[in-house]
Amino acid sequence: MIVKDFSVEKTIDSGQFFRYSKEENWWYVHHNNQFFRIKQEDTNKITFEGTPKHFVTNFFNLNENMKKINKAINKDDTINKAIQENKGLRILQQDPWECMIGFVCSSASNIPKIKMNMHLLSQQFGEQEEKFGKTIFHFPPIRSLTDYQKIWNAKTGFRAKYVHAVNNLVDYSFFNKLKALSYDDCIFELQELPGIGPKVADCIALFSFGKTQAFPVDTWMRKIMTQHYFNGKKVSEKKIQTFAQDYFGRYAGYAQQYLFEASRRGFL
DNA sequence: GACCAGGGGGTTA
DNA sequence: TAACCCCATGGT
């Protein structure tokens, strides 16, 4: 399949998504009971097996016009450098349920540990299948995370109670409602849920509800933003976020993702 | 505002 | 290898 402005690696391995692995030159991606593999041998060509084309197009957000977005957020040398170093990084369109549990697990954690939590939750609760010579476990559906002990066994720690509670508080009609809401209302509703504060709410809004103005500020983003946009002065997360949304505009979320990756990879 | 809840990651000695 | 801090959220 021919693609434009899309890097499989930069998109998958950028902290927005947790159930993947790499073997040889194949990326194995597991999301929403779709398990497939994808590789990119050419900048403009991807090959995938195990899932229909429309799933790939939708999940990787391939219909989004990156030229337009990059142009809109490219306000200075810092962000320009971050964009150039991360050409092809896209924001995924994830299933809200899996995304929500992933980011509830993300609080005060790190990417390897969240990946482990998501894998263990799938192993504890999910249905098993054989594919590409591997044994895989699908992510447990809504309402199936009822056994607190199993959630605890997935090494979710103090987040186990939040995962357990959220399981009973959401469904797809709620998700559809959130998707239709404004960014502010969406964030407000998300933060009503246990284990979801401002940062986690922004991640869910950005990665599964298409709220591109979301600008999650974690400790990494705080460092980058204070250094490059506040002269090293101490500012609150809220102030950083308000500034960024005003400065970068309606696609601030992409700016966040570019800056986050550029910093993580040591380019800033 | 300080401290705590698990636990992997990272740094330092 | 041990000792220590880091991390977002919510409760005390």
Short mmCIF file of C-alpha atoms (C1' of nucleotides) in Angstrom, two decimals:
data_model
loop_
_atom_site.label_atom_id
_atom_site.label_comp_id
_atom_site.label_asym_id
_atom_site.label_seq_id
_atom_site.Cartn_x
_atom_site.Cartn_y
_atom_site.Cartn_z
CA MET A 1 0.00 0.00 0.00
CA ILE A 2 1.30 3.44 -0.95
CA VAL A 3 1.41 5.99 1.86
CA LYS A 4 2.45 9.61 2.32
CA ASP A 5 3.89 11.28 5.43
CA PHE A 6 3.68 8.06 7.44
CA SER A 7 6.33 6.30 9.50
CA VAL A 8 5.22 2.99 11.01
CA GLU A 9 7.97 3.04 13.62
CA LYS A 10 7.60 6.65 14.71
CA THR A 11 3.84 6.27 15.02
CA ILE A 12 3.76 2.94 16.85
CA ASP A 13 6.74 3.50 19.12
CA SER A 14 5.92 6.96 20.44
CA GLY A 15 4.23 6.32 23.77
CA GLN A 16 0.65 6.68 22.58
CA PHE A 17 0.01 2.96 22.29
CA PHE A 18 1.22 -0.05 24.25
CA ARG A 19 0.43 -3.42 22.69
CA TYR A 20 3.07 -3.98 20.06
CA SER A 21 6.36 -5.71 19.54
CA LYS A 22 9.00 -5.86 16.85
CA GLU A 23 10.59 -8.93 15.31
CA GLU A 24 12.87 -8.87 12.31
CA ASN A 25 11.45 -5.95 10.35
CA TRP A 26 7.83 -6.68 11.23
CA TRP A 27 5.90 -4.65 13.78
CA TYR A 28 3.28 -6.83 15.48
CA VAL A 29 0.34 -4.69 16.46
CA HIS A 30 -2.53 -5.78 18.68
CA HIS A 31 -5.48 -3.50 19.16
CA ASN A 32 -9.18 -4.05 19.67
CA ASN A 33 -9.03 -7.80 18.86
CA GLN A 34 -7.19 -7.07 15.62
CA PHE A 35 -3.75 -8.66 15.59
CA PHE A 36 -1.68 -7.91 12.52
CA ARG A 37 1.85 -7.29 11.39
CA ILE A 38 3.12 -4.37 9.36
CA LYS A 39 6.43 -3.34 7.86
CA GLN A 40 7.80 -0.39 5.98
CA GLU A 41 10.61 -1.08 3.56
CA ASP A 42 10.22 2.16 1.69
CA THR A 43 9.27 5.61 2.95
CA ASN A 44 6.17 5.48 0.80
CA LYS A 45 5.28 1.82 0.99
CA ILE A 46 3.86 -0.33 3.76
CA THR A 47 2.96 -4.02 3.78
CA PHE A 48 0.59 -5.54 6.29
CA GLU A 49 -0.97 -8.94 6.98
CA GLY A 50 -3.82 -10.07 9.20
CA THR A 51 -6.23 -7.14 9.14
CA PRO A 52 -8.35 -5.36 6.53
CA LYS A 53 -7.09 -2.20 4.86
CA HIS A 54 -9.79 -0.01 6.40
CA PHE A 55 -8.61 -0.94 9.90
CA VAL A 56 -5.05 0.11 9.07
CA THR A 57 -6.23 3.34 7.43
CA ASN A 58 -8.40 4.24 10.38
CA PHE A 59 -6.06 3.13 13.19
CA PHE A 60 -3.05 4.94 11.79
CA ASN A 61 -5.16 7.95 10.82
CA LEU A 62 -3.86 7.81 7.25
CA ASN A 63 -6.52 10.12 5.83
CA GLU A 64 -5.33 13.00 8.01
CA ASN A 65 -3.57 15.72 6.02
CA MET A 66 -0.17 16.05 7.67
CA LYS A 67 1.00 18.90 5.43
CA LYS A 68 -1.83 21.07 6.67
CA ILE A 69 -1.22 20.15 10.32
CA ASN A 70 2.55 20.63 10.18
CA LYS A 71 2.09 23.98 8.55
CA ALA A 72 -0.43 25.07 11.18
CA ILE A 73 1.80 24.25 14.18
CA ASN A 74 5.19 25.18 12.73
CA LYS A 75 5.70 28.41 14.67
CA ASP A 76 9.40 28.43 15.54
CA ASP A 77 12.77 26.66 15.27
CA THR A 78 12.15 24.33 18.20
CA ILE A 79 8.92 22.86 16.91
CA ASN A 80 10.28 22.89 13.36
CA LYS A 81 13.21 20.75 14.45
CA ALA A 82 10.86 18.39 16.31
CA ILE A 83 8.72 18.02 13.19
CA GLN A 84 11.71 17.40 10.90
CA GLU A 85 13.16 14.76 13.24
CA ASN A 86 9.83 12.94 13.43
CA LYS A 87 8.52 12.99 9.88
CA GLY A 88 5.68 10.53 9.55
CA LEU A 89 4.63 10.51 13.19
CA ARG A 90 0.86 10.36 13.29
CA ILE A 91 -1.65 10.41 16.09
CA LEU A 92 -3.52 7.13 16.28
CA GLN A 93 -7.27 6.71 16.40
CA GLN A 94 -7.54 4.18 19.16
CA ASP A 95 -10.41 2.28 20.63
CA PRO A 96 -11.53 4.38 23.64
CA TRP A 97 -11.83 1.46 26.02
CA GLU A 98 -8.35 0.07 25.51
CA CYS A 99 -6.89 3.57 25.38
CA MET A 100 -8.61 4.54 28.61
CA ILE A 101 -7.35 1.52 30.57
CA GLY A 102 -3.86 2.01 29.14
CA PHE A 103 -3.69 5.58 30.34
CA VAL A 104 -5.29 4.85 33.71
CA CYS A 105 -2.36 2.44 34.12
CA SER A 106 0.03 5.15 32.93
CA SER A 107 -0.18 7.42 35.96
CA ALA A 108 3.15 7.66 37.79
CA SER A 109 4.52 4.90 35.59
CA ASN A 110 6.65 4.41 32.49
CA ILE A 111 6.18 2.95 29.02
CA PRO A 112 7.75 -0.51 29.63
CA LYS A 113 5.63 -0.96 32.73
CA ILE A 114 2.38 0.10 31.02
CA LYS A 115 3.15 -2.35 28.22
CA MET A 116 3.62 -5.05 30.85
CA ASN A 117 0.33 -4.11 32.58
CA MET A 118 -1.62 -4.25 29.31
CA HIS A 119 -0.09 -7.61 28.42
CA LEU A 120 -0.78 -9.09 31.85
CA LEU A 121 -4.37 -7.79 31.89
CA SER A 122 -4.93 -9.46 28.51
CA GLN A 123 -3.33 -12.65 29.78
CA GLN A 124 -5.42 -12.66 32.97
CA PHE A 125 -8.78 -11.93 31.33
CA GLY A 126 -8.57 -12.07 27.56
CA GLU A 127 -9.37 -14.71 24.98
CA GLN A 128 -6.50 -16.70 23.57
CA GLU A 129 -5.69 -17.19 19.89
CA GLU A 130 -2.88 -18.51 17.71
CA LYS A 131 -1.66 -16.28 14.90
CA PHE A 132 1.61 -15.86 13.00
CA GLY A 133 2.94 -18.75 15.09
CA LYS A 134 2.34 -16.81 18.29
CA THR A 135 -0.01 -17.26 21.21
CA ILE A 136 -1.84 -14.00 21.73
CA PHE A 137 -4.41 -12.73 24.23
CA HIS A 138 -7.05 -10.23 23.17
CA PHE A 139 -7.65 -7.19 25.32
CA PRO A 140 -10.51 -7.83 27.76
CA PRO A 141 -13.78 -6.12 26.72
CA ILE A 142 -15.76 -3.64 28.84
CA ARG A 143 -17.43 -5.21 31.91
CA SER A 144 -15.05 -8.17 31.92
CA LEU A 145 -12.51 -6.64 34.34
CA THR A 146 -14.55 -7.72 37.36
CA ASP A 147 -11.95 -9.66 39.36
CA TYR A 148 -9.98 -7.14 41.41
CA GLN A 149 -7.35 -9.71 42.38
CA LYS A 150 -6.58 -10.41 38.71
CA ILE A 151 -6.23 -6.69 38.01
CA TRP A 152 -3.86 -6.50 40.97
CA ASN A 153 -1.97 -9.54 39.65
CA ALA A 154 -1.35 -7.58 36.45
CA LYS A 155 0.97 -5.43 38.61
CA THR A 156 -1.20 -2.35 38.23
CA GLY A 157 -0.48 -1.43 41.87
CA PHE A 158 -2.54 1.40 43.33
CA ARG A 159 -4.24 1.86 39.92
CA ALA A 160 -6.01 -1.50 40.25
CA LYS A 161 -8.94 0.10 42.09
CA TYR A 162 -9.35 2.69 39.32
CA VAL A 163 -9.26 0.07 36.55
CA HIS A 164 -11.80 -1.97 38.47
CA ALA A 165 -14.11 1.03 39.00
CA VAL A 166 -13.85 2.38 35.44
CA ASN A 167 -14.82 -1.04 34.08
CA ASN A 168 -18.29 -0.54 35.56
CA LEU A 169 -18.69 3.14 34.72
CA VAL A 170 -18.25 3.33 30.95
CA ASP A 171 -19.78 1.86 27.81
CA TYR A 172 -19.78 2.65 24.10
CA SER A 173 -22.79 4.95 24.23
CA PHE A 174 -20.84 7.03 26.78
CA PHE A 175 -17.82 7.01 24.47
CA ASN A 176 -19.94 8.12 21.51
CA LYS A 177 -21.27 10.96 23.63
CA LEU A 178 -17.75 12.05 24.59
CA LYS A 179 -16.60 12.00 20.98
CA ALA A 180 -19.39 14.36 20.01
CA LEU A 181 -18.68 16.81 22.87
CA SER A 182 -16.42 19.86 22.69
CA TYR A 183 -12.85 19.42 23.90
CA ASP A 184 -13.56 21.17 27.23
CA ASP A 185 -16.70 19.15 27.94
CA CYS A 186 -14.99 15.92 26.91
CA ILE A 187 -12.09 16.57 29.32
CA PHE A 188 -14.51 17.48 32.09
CA GLU A 189 -16.48 14.25 31.69
CA LEU A 190 -13.33 12.14 31.56
CA GLN A 191 -12.00 13.67 34.77
CA GLU A 192 -15.16 12.63 36.59
CA LEU A 193 -13.89 9.05 36.31
CA PRO A 194 -11.63 7.64 39.05
CA GLY A 195 -7.93 7.50 38.19
CA ILE A 196 -8.30 10.07 35.42
CA GLY A 197 -6.77 13.47 36.11
CA PRO A 198 -5.93 16.27 33.66
CA LYS A 199 -2.95 14.57 32.01
CA VAL A 200 -4.59 11.18 31.50
CA ALA A 201 -7.83 12.83 30.30
CA ASP A 202 -5.88 14.74 27.67
CA CYS A 203 -4.19 11.57 26.44
CA ILE A 204 -7.51 9.77 26.06
CA ALA A 205 -9.13 12.76 24.36
CA LEU A 206 -6.21 13.06 21.93
CA PHE A 207 -5.56 9.40 21.14
CA SER A 208 -9.09 8.05 20.97
CA PHE A 209 -11.57 10.92 20.60
CA GLY A 210 -9.78 12.94 17.96
CA LYS A 211 -9.51 16.04 20.16
CA THR A 212 -6.43 17.41 18.42
CA GLN A 213 -6.21 20.52 20.63
CA ALA A 214 -5.50 18.34 23.67
CA PHE A 215 -1.99 18.95 25.00
CA PRO A 216 -1.03 16.43 27.70
CA VAL A 217 1.61 17.85 30.02
CA ASP A 218 3.65 15.27 31.85
CA THR A 219 7.01 15.79 33.50
CA TRP A 220 8.84 15.48 30.14
CA MET A 221 6.65 18.03 28.44
CA ARG A 222 6.98 20.29 31.45
CA LYS A 223 10.77 20.21 31.08
CA ILE A 224 10.70 20.84 27.34
CA MET A 225 8.16 23.64 27.56
CA THR A 226 9.74 25.50 30.47
CA GLN A 227 13.13 25.28 28.78
CA HIS A 228 12.06 26.38 25.31
CA TYR A 229 9.03 28.59 25.90
CA PHE A 230 9.29 29.98 29.46
CA ASN A 231 12.99 30.82 29.79
CA GLY A 232 13.43 28.09 32.37
CA LYS A 233 10.96 29.76 34.72
CA LYS A 234 8.72 27.57 36.87
CA VAL A 235 5.14 27.44 35.60
CA SER A 236 2.17 25.22 36.35
CA GLU A 237 1.07 22.42 34.01
CA LYS A 238 -2.17 24.28 33.44
CA LYS A 239 -0.35 27.42 32.33
CA ILE A 240 1.87 25.45 29.98
CA GLN A 241 -1.16 23.79 28.47
CA THR A 242 -3.11 27.01 28.05
CA PHE A 243 -0.12 28.65 26.41
CA ALA A 244 0.47 25.72 24.06
CA GLN A 245 -3.14 25.48 22.95
CA ASP A 246 -3.21 29.19 22.22
CA TYR A 247 0.22 29.21 20.55
CA PHE A 248 -0.01 26.03 18.45
CA GLY A 249 -3.75 26.22 17.87
CA ARG A 250 -6.27 23.51 17.12
CA TYR A 251 -3.57 20.92 16.34
CA ALA A 252 -1.61 21.48 19.56
CA GLY A 253 -1.79 17.75 20.25
CA TYR A 254 0.46 17.06 17.27
CA ALA A 255 2.94 19.65 18.51
CA GLN A 256 2.94 17.86 21.85
CA GLN A 257 3.60 14.50 20.21
CA TYR A 258 6.44 15.88 18.05
CA LEU A 259 8.07 17.66 20.99
CA PHE A 260 7.67 14.67 23.30
CA GLU A 261 9.32 12.31 20.82
CA ALA A 262 12.05 14.75 19.85
CA SER A 263 12.95 15.12 23.51
CA ARG A 264 12.72 11.38 24.24
CA ARG A 265 15.07 10.68 21.32
CA GLY A 266 17.47 13.41 22.40
CA PHE A 267 16.88 15.83 19.51
CA LEU A 268 15.94 18.79 21.69
"C1'" DG B 1 1.89 21.28 51.03
"C1'" DA B 2 3.91 16.68 52.43
"C1'" DC B 3 3.45 11.98 52.22
"C1'" DC B 4 1.74 7.64 50.69
"C1'" DA B 5 0.13 3.76 47.54
"C1'" DG B 6 3.47 -0.61 43.66
"C1'" DG B 7 7.01 -1.28 40.66
"C1'" DG B 8 10.11 -0.80 36.49
"C1'" DG B 9 13.67 2.54 34.86
"C1'" DG B 10 17.55 5.21 35.55
"C1'" DT B 11 21.45 7.21 38.06
"C1'" DT B 12 24.99 7.12 41.50
"C1'" DA B 13 28.28 5.25 44.56
"C1'" DT C 1 24.49 -4.49 44.01
"C1'" DA C 2 22.49 -1.49 46.86
"C1'" DA C 3 20.36 2.78 47.71
"C1'" DC C 4 17.77 6.22 45.95
"C1'" DC C 5 14.62 9.18 43.21
"C1'" DC C 6 11.26 9.47 39.38
"C1'" DC C 7 6.40 9.16 37.95
"C1'" DA C 8 0.30 11.27 37.79
"C1'" DT C 9 -3.73 10.33 40.73
"C1'" DG C 10 -6.36 10.45 44.81
"C1'" DG C 11 -6.66 10.08 49.70
"C1'" DT C 12 -5.00 11.47 54.31
#
